[in-house]
Short mmCIF file of C-alpha atoms and ligand atoms in Angstrom, two decimals:
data_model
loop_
_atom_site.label_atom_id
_atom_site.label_comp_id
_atom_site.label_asym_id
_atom_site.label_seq_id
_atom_site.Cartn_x
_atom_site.Cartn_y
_atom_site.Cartn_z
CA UNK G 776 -61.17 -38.92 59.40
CA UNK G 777 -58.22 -41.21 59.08
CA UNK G 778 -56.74 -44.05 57.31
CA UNK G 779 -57.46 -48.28 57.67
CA UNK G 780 -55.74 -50.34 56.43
CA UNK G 781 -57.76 -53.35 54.19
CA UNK G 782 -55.28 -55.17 52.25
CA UNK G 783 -51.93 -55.27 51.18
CA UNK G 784 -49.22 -57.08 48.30
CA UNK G 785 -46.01 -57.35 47.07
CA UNK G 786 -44.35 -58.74 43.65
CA UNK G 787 -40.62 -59.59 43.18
CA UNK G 788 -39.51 -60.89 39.55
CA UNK G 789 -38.77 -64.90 39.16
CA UNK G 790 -35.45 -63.73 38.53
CA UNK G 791 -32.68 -64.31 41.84
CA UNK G 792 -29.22 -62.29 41.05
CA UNK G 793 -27.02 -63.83 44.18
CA UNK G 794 -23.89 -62.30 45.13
CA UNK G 795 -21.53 -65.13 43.75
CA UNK G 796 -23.39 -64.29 40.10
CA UNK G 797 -22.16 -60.67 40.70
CA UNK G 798 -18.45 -61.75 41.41
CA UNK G 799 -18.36 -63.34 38.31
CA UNK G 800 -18.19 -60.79 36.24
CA UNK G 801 -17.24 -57.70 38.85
CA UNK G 802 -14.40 -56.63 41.12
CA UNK G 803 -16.15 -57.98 44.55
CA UNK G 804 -16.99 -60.87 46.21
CA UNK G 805 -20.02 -62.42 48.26
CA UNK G 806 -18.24 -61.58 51.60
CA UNK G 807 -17.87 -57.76 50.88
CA UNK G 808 -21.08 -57.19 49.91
CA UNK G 809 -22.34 -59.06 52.64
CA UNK G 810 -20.19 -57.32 55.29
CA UNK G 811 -20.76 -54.06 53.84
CA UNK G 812 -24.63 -54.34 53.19
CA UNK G 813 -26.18 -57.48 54.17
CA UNK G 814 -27.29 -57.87 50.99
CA UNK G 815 -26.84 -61.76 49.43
CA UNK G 816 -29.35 -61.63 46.79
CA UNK G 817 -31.99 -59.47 44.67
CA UNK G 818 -34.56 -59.96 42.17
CA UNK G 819 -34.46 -58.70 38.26
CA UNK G 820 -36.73 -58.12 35.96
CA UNK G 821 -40.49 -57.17 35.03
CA UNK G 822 -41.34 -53.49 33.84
CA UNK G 823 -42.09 -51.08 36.72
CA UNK G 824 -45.61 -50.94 35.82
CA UNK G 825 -46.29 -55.24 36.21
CA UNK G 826 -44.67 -55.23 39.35
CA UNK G 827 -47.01 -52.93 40.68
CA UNK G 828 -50.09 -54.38 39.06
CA UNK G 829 -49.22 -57.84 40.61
CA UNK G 830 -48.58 -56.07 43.79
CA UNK G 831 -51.55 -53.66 43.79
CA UNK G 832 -54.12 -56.42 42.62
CA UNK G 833 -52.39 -58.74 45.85
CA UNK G 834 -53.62 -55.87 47.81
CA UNK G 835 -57.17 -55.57 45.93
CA UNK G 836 -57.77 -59.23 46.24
CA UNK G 837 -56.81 -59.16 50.11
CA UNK G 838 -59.40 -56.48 50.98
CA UNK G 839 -61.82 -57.66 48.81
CA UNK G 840 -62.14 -54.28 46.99
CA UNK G 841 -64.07 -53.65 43.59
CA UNK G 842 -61.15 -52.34 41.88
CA UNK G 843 -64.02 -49.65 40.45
CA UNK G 844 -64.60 -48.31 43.83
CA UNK G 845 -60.93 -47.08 44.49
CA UNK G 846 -60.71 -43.25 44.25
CA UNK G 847 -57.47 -42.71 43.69
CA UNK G 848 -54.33 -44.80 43.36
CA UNK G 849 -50.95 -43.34 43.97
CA UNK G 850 -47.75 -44.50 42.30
CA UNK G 851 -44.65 -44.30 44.11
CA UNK G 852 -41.74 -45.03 41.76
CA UNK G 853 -38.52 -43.27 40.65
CA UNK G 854 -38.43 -45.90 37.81
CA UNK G 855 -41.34 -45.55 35.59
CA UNK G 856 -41.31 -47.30 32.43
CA UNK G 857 -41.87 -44.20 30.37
CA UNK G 858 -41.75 -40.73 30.60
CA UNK G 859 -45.07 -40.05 28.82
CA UNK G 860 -48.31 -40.94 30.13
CA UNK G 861 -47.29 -41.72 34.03
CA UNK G 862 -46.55 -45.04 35.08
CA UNK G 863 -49.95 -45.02 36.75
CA UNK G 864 -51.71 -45.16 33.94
CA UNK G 865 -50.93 -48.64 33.02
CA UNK G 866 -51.05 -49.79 36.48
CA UNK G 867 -55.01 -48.08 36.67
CA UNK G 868 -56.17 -49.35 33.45
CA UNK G 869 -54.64 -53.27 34.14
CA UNK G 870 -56.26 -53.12 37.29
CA UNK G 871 -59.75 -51.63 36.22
CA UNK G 872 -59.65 -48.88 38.79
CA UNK G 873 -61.83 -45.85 38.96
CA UNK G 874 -60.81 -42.59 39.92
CA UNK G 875 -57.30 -40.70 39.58
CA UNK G 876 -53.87 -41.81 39.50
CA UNK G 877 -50.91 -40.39 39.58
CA UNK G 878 -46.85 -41.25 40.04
CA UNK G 879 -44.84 -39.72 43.12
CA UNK G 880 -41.24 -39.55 42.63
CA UNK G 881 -39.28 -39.14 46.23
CA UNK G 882 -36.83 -41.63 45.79
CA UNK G 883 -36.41 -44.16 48.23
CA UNK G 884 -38.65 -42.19 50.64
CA UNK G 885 -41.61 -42.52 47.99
CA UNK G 886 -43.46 -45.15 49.57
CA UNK G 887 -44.16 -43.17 53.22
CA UNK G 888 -44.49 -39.57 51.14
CA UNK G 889 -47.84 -41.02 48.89
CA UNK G 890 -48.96 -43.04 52.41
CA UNK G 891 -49.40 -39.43 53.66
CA UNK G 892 -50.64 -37.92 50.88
CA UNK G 893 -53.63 -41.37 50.36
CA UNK G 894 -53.92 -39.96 54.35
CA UNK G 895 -54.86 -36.30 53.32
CA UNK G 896 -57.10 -37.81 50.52
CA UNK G 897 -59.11 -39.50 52.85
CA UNK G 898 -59.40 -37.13 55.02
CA UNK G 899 -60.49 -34.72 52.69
CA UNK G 900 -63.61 -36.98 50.93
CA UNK G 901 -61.91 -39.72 49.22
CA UNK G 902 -63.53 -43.37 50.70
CA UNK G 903 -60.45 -45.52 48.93
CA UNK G 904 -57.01 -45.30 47.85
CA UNK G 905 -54.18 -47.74 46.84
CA UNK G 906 -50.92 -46.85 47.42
CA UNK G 907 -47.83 -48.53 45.15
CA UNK G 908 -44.39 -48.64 45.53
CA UNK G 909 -42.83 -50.07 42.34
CA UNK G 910 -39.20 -49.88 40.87
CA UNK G 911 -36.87 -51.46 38.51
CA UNK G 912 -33.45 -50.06 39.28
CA UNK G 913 -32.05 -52.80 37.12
CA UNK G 914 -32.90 -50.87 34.66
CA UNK G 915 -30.68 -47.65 35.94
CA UNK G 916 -27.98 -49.68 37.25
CA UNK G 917 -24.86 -49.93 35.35
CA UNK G 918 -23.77 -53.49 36.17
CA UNK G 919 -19.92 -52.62 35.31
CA UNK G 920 -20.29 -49.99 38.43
CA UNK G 921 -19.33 -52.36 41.79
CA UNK G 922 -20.28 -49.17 43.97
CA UNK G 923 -23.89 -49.03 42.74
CA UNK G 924 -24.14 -52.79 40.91
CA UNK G 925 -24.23 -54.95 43.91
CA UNK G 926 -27.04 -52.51 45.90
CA UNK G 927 -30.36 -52.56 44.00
CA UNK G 928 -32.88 -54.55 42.44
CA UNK G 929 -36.63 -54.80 41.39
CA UNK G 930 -39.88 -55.30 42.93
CA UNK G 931 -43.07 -53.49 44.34
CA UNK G 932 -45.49 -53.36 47.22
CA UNK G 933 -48.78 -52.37 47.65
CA UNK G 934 -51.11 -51.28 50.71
CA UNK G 935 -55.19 -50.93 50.47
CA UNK G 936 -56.64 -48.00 52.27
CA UNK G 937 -59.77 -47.13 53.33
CA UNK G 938 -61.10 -43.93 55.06
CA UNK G 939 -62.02 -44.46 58.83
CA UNK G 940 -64.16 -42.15 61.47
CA UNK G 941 -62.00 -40.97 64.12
CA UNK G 942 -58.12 -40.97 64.24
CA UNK G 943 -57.30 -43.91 61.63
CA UNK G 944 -54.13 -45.60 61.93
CA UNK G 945 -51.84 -42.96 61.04
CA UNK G 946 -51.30 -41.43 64.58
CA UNK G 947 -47.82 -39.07 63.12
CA UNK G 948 -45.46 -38.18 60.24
CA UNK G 949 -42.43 -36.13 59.36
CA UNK G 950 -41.24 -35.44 55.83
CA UNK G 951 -38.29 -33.72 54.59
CA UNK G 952 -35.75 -32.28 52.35
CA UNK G 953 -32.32 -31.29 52.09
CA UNK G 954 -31.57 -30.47 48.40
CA UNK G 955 -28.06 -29.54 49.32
CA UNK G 956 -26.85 -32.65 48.83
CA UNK G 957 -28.93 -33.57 45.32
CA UNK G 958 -25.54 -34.21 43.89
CA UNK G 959 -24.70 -37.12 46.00
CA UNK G 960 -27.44 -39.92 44.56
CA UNK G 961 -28.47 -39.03 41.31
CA UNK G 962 -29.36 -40.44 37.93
CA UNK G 963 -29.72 -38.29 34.35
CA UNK G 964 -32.39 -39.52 31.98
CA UNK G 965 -31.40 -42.39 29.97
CA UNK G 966 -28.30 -42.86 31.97
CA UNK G 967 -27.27 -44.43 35.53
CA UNK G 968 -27.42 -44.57 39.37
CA UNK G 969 -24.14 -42.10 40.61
CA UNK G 970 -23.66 -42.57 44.36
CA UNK G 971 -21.10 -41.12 46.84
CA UNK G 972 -21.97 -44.03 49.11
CA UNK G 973 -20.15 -43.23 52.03
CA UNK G 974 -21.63 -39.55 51.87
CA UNK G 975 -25.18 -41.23 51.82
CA UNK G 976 -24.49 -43.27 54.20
CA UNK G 977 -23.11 -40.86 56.93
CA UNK G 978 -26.60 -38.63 55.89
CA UNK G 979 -28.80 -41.54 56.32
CA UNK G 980 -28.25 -42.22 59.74
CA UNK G 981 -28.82 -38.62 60.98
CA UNK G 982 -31.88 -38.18 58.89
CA UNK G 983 -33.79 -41.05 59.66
CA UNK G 984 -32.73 -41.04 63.20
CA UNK G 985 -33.94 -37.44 63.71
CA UNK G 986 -37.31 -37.95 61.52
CA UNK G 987 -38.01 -40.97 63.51
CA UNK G 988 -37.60 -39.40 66.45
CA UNK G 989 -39.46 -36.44 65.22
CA UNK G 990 -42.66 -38.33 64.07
CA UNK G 991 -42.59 -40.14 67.60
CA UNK G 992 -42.80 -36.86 69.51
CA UNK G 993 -45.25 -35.80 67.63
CA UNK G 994 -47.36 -38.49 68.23
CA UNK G 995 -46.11 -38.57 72.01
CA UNK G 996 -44.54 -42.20 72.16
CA UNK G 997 -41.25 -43.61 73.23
CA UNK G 998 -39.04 -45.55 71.14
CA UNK G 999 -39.18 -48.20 73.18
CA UNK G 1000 -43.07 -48.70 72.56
CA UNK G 1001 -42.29 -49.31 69.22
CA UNK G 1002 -43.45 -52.90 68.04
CA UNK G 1003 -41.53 -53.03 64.60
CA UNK G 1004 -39.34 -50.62 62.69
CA UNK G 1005 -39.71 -50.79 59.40
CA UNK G 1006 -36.97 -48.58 57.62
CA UNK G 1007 -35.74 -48.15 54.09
CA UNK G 1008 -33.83 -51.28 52.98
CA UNK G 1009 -30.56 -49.76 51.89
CA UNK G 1010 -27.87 -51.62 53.97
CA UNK G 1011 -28.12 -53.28 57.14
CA UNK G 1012 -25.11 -50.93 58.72
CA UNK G 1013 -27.24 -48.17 58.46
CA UNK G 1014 -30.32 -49.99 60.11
CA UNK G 1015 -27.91 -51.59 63.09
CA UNK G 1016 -27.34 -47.85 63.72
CA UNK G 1017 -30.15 -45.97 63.50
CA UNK G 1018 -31.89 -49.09 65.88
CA UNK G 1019 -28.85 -48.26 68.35
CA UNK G 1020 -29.09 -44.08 68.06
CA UNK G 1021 -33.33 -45.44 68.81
CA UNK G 1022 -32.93 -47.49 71.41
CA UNK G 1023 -35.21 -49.61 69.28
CA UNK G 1024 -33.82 -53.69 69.22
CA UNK G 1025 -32.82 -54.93 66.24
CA UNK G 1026 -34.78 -57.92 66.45
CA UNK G 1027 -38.06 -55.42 66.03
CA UNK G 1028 -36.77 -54.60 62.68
CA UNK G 1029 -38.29 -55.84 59.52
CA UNK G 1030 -35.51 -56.79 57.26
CA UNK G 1031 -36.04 -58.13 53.80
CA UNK G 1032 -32.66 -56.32 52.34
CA UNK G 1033 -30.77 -59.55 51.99
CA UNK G 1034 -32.86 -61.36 49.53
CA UNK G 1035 -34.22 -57.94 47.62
CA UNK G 1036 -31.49 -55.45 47.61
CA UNK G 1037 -32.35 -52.08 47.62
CA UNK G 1038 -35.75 -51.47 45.91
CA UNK G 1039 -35.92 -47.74 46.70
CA UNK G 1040 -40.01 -46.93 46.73
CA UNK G 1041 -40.60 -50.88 46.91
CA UNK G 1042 -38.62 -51.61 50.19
CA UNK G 1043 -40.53 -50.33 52.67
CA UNK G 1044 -43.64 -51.86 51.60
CA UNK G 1045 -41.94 -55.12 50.87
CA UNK G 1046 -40.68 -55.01 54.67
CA UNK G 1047 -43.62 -54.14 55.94
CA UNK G 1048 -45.84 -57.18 53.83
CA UNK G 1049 -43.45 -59.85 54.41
CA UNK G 1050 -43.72 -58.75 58.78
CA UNK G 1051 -47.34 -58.96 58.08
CA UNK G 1052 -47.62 -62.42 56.26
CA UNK G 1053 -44.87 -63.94 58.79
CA UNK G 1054 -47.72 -62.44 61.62
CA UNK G 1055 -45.33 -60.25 63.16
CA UNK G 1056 -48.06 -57.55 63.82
CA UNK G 1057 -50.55 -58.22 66.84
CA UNK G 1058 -53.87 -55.38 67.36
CA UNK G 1059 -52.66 -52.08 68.10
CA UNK G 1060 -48.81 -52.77 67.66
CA UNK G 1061 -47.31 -49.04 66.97
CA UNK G 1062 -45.27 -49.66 63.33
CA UNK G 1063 -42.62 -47.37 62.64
CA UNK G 1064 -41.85 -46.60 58.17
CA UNK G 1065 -38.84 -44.11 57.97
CA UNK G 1066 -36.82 -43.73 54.87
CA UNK G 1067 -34.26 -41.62 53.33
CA UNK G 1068 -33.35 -40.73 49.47
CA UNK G 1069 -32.04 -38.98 46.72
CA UNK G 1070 -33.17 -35.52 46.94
CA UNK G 1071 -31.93 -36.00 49.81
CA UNK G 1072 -35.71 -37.11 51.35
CA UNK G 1073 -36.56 -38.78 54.27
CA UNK G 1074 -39.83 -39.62 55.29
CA UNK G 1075 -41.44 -41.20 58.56
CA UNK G 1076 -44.64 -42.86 59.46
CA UNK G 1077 -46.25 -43.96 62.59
CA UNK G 1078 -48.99 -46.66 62.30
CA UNK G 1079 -51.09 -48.39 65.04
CA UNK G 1080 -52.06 -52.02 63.51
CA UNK G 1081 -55.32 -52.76 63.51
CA UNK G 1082 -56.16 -56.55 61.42
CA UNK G 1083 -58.92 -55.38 58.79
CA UNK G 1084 -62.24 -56.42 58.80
CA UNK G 1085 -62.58 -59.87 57.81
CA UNK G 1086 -64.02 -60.82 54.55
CA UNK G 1087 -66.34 -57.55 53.98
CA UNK G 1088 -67.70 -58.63 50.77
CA UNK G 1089 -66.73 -57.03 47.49
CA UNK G 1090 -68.16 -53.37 48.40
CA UNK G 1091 -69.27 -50.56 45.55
O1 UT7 T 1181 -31.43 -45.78 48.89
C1 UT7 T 1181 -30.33 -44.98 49.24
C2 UT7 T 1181 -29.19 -45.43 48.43
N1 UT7 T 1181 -27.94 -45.69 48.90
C3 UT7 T 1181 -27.46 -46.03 50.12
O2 UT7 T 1181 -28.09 -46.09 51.11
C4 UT7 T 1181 -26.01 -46.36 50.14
C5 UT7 T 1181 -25.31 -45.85 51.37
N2 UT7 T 1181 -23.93 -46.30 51.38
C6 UT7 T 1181 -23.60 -47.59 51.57
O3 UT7 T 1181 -24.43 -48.44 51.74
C7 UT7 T 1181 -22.11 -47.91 51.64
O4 UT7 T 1181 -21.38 -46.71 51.62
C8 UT7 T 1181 -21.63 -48.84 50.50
C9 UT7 T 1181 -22.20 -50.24 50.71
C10 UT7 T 1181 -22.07 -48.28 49.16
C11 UT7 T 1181 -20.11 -48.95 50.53
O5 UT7 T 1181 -19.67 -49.39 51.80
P1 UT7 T 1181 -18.52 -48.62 52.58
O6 UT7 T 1181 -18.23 -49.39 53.79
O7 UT7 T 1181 -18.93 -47.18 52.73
O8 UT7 T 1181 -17.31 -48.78 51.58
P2 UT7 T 1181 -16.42 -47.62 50.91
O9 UT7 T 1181 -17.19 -46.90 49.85
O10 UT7 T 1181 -15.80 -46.82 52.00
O11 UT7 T 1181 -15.33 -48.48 50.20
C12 UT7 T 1181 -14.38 -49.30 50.93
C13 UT7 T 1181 -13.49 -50.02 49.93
C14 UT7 T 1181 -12.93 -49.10 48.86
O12 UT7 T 1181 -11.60 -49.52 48.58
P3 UT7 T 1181 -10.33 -48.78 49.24
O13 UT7 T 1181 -10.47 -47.36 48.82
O14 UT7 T 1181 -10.50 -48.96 50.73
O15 UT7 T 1181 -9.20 -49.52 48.65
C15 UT7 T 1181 -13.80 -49.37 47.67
O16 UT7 T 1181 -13.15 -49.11 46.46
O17 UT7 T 1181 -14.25 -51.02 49.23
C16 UT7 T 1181 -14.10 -50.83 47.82
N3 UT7 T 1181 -15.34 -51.24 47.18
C17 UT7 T 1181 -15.64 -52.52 46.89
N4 UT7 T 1181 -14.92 -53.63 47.05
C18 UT7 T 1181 -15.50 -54.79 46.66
C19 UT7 T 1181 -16.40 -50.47 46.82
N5 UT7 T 1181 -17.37 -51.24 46.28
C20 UT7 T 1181 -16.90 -52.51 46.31
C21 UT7 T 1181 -17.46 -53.73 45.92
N6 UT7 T 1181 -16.72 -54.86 46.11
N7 UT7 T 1181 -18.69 -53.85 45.38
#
């Protein structure tokens, strides 16, 4: 058993923050930022929970899914907007889901670490899952901090999954940890984003460069059959050079960083929508998710695309 893809969503707040708002009331500018991330604008607003419910019921309305049917729905978010019950909760009883839900907190490498656990759902009896990557770092940001301030923003993105016969789309994965370096992105409760950038920034390279490479072997293709990368949304520096240390083009890169920021959990699946919608993907086109996080995570995914069945009618 294995994992098909029905539907998908995303959801960014009305509200654009653009680089020249920033400089107004920070020590930077429009071309620094730019230089230094690609970033030129990102989206605020919305609680955790709305973005995902816009961006889960995208993905529900898509695949034409009774939103009773789903089994389980799992929340990838390092943002929720409370501690106590899970941000899930809201997001399942908005929606009118059945079955579980829970929240998944691996930072930035959220969204691939609950699209392989939906995978080991399905293959162990569940027939549906939704899978949500949601965050509001606005809300963790301290927008007096330049190193952090001009880096993140809001939004969420959603993927509909049903279980297949056979392999499913999934064909390999890699996961990982190196809690040695915890210290270097972190966030106390009720306080803000710390970041030793370039530290991240050397460690993000090598990790997503090795997991990539690592889910590809497993799954015995080359780099260069790789239709799109999709990788964490962070800065475009470290994309240009995990694409070069990959052999993998630029040009086969989904990029949305430069109108969303960083949207740690949200990024990946915003990237990966916005290829989709702009019909990027073609049948069987090996996709390539890797990410890296606090923790310090990474996570990797290999996908073939398949287009889902067309108009299935809403199914029980
Ligand atoms: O989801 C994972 C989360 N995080 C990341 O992936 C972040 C990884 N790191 C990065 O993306 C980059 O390290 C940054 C974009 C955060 C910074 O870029 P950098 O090229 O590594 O710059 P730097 O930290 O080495 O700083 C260069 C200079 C410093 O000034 P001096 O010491 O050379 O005088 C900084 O103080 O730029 C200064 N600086 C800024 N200047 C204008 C730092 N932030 C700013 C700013 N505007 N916002």
């Amino acid at each position: 058993m294995g994992l098909r893809i029905l539907g998908w969503g995303s959801a960014l707040p009305e509200k654009v923050v653009t680089n020249h708002d920033l400089q107004k009331t920070l020590d930077t500018s429009d071309e620094w930022i730019v230089e230094r991330s690609g970033i030129r604008e990102r989206r605020i607003g919305d609680s955790t929970a709305a973005l995902a419910i816009e961006a889960g019921r995208a993905a529900l309305s898509k695949s034409n899914v009774d939103p009773a049917s789903v089994d389980v729905m799992v929340l990838a978010t390092t943002t929720p907007d409370q501690a106590v019950p899970a941000c899930s909760a809201h997001v399942h009883h908005e929606l009118g889901l059945g079955g579980g839900a829970f929240d998944l907190n691996a930072a930035c490498s959220g969204f691939v670490y609950a699209l392989v656990m939906a995978n080991g759902l399905l293959e162990t009896g569940a027939n549906r899952v939704l899978v949500v990557g949601a965050e509001t770092l606005s809300r963790i940001t301290d927008w007096d901090d330049r190193n952090t301030a001009v880096l993140f923003g809001d939004g969420g993105g959603a993927l509909m999954l049903e279980r297949e016969a056979g392999e499913g789309q999934l064909l390999g994965w890699d996961l990982g940890l190196d809690a040695s370096a915890r210290e270097i992105l972190q966030c106390d409760l009720g306080g803000f984003v710390q970041m030793d950038g370039r530290e991240v920034f050397k460690r993000a390279v090598r990790v997503l460069v090795d997991s990539a490479k690592r889910t590809l072997a497993q799954a015995k293709v080359r780099s260069e059959d790789v239709k799109l990368l999709v990788p964490h949304q962070a800065n475009i520096r470290i994309i240009q050079a995990a694409c070069d240390r990959l052999g993998i083009p630029e040009e086969n890169t989904a990029i949305v960083l430069h109108k969303t920021g960083n949207t740690s959990s949200a990024s990946i699946p915003l990237a990966l929508v916005d290829a989709i919608d702009a019909g990027r993907l073609e049948e069987g086109d090996l996709v390539l998710m890797t990410g890296f996080g606090a923790g310090m995570t990474w996570g990797s995914a290999l996908l073939r695309w398949q287009s889902p069945p067309e108009a299935q009618g809403a199914s029980a």
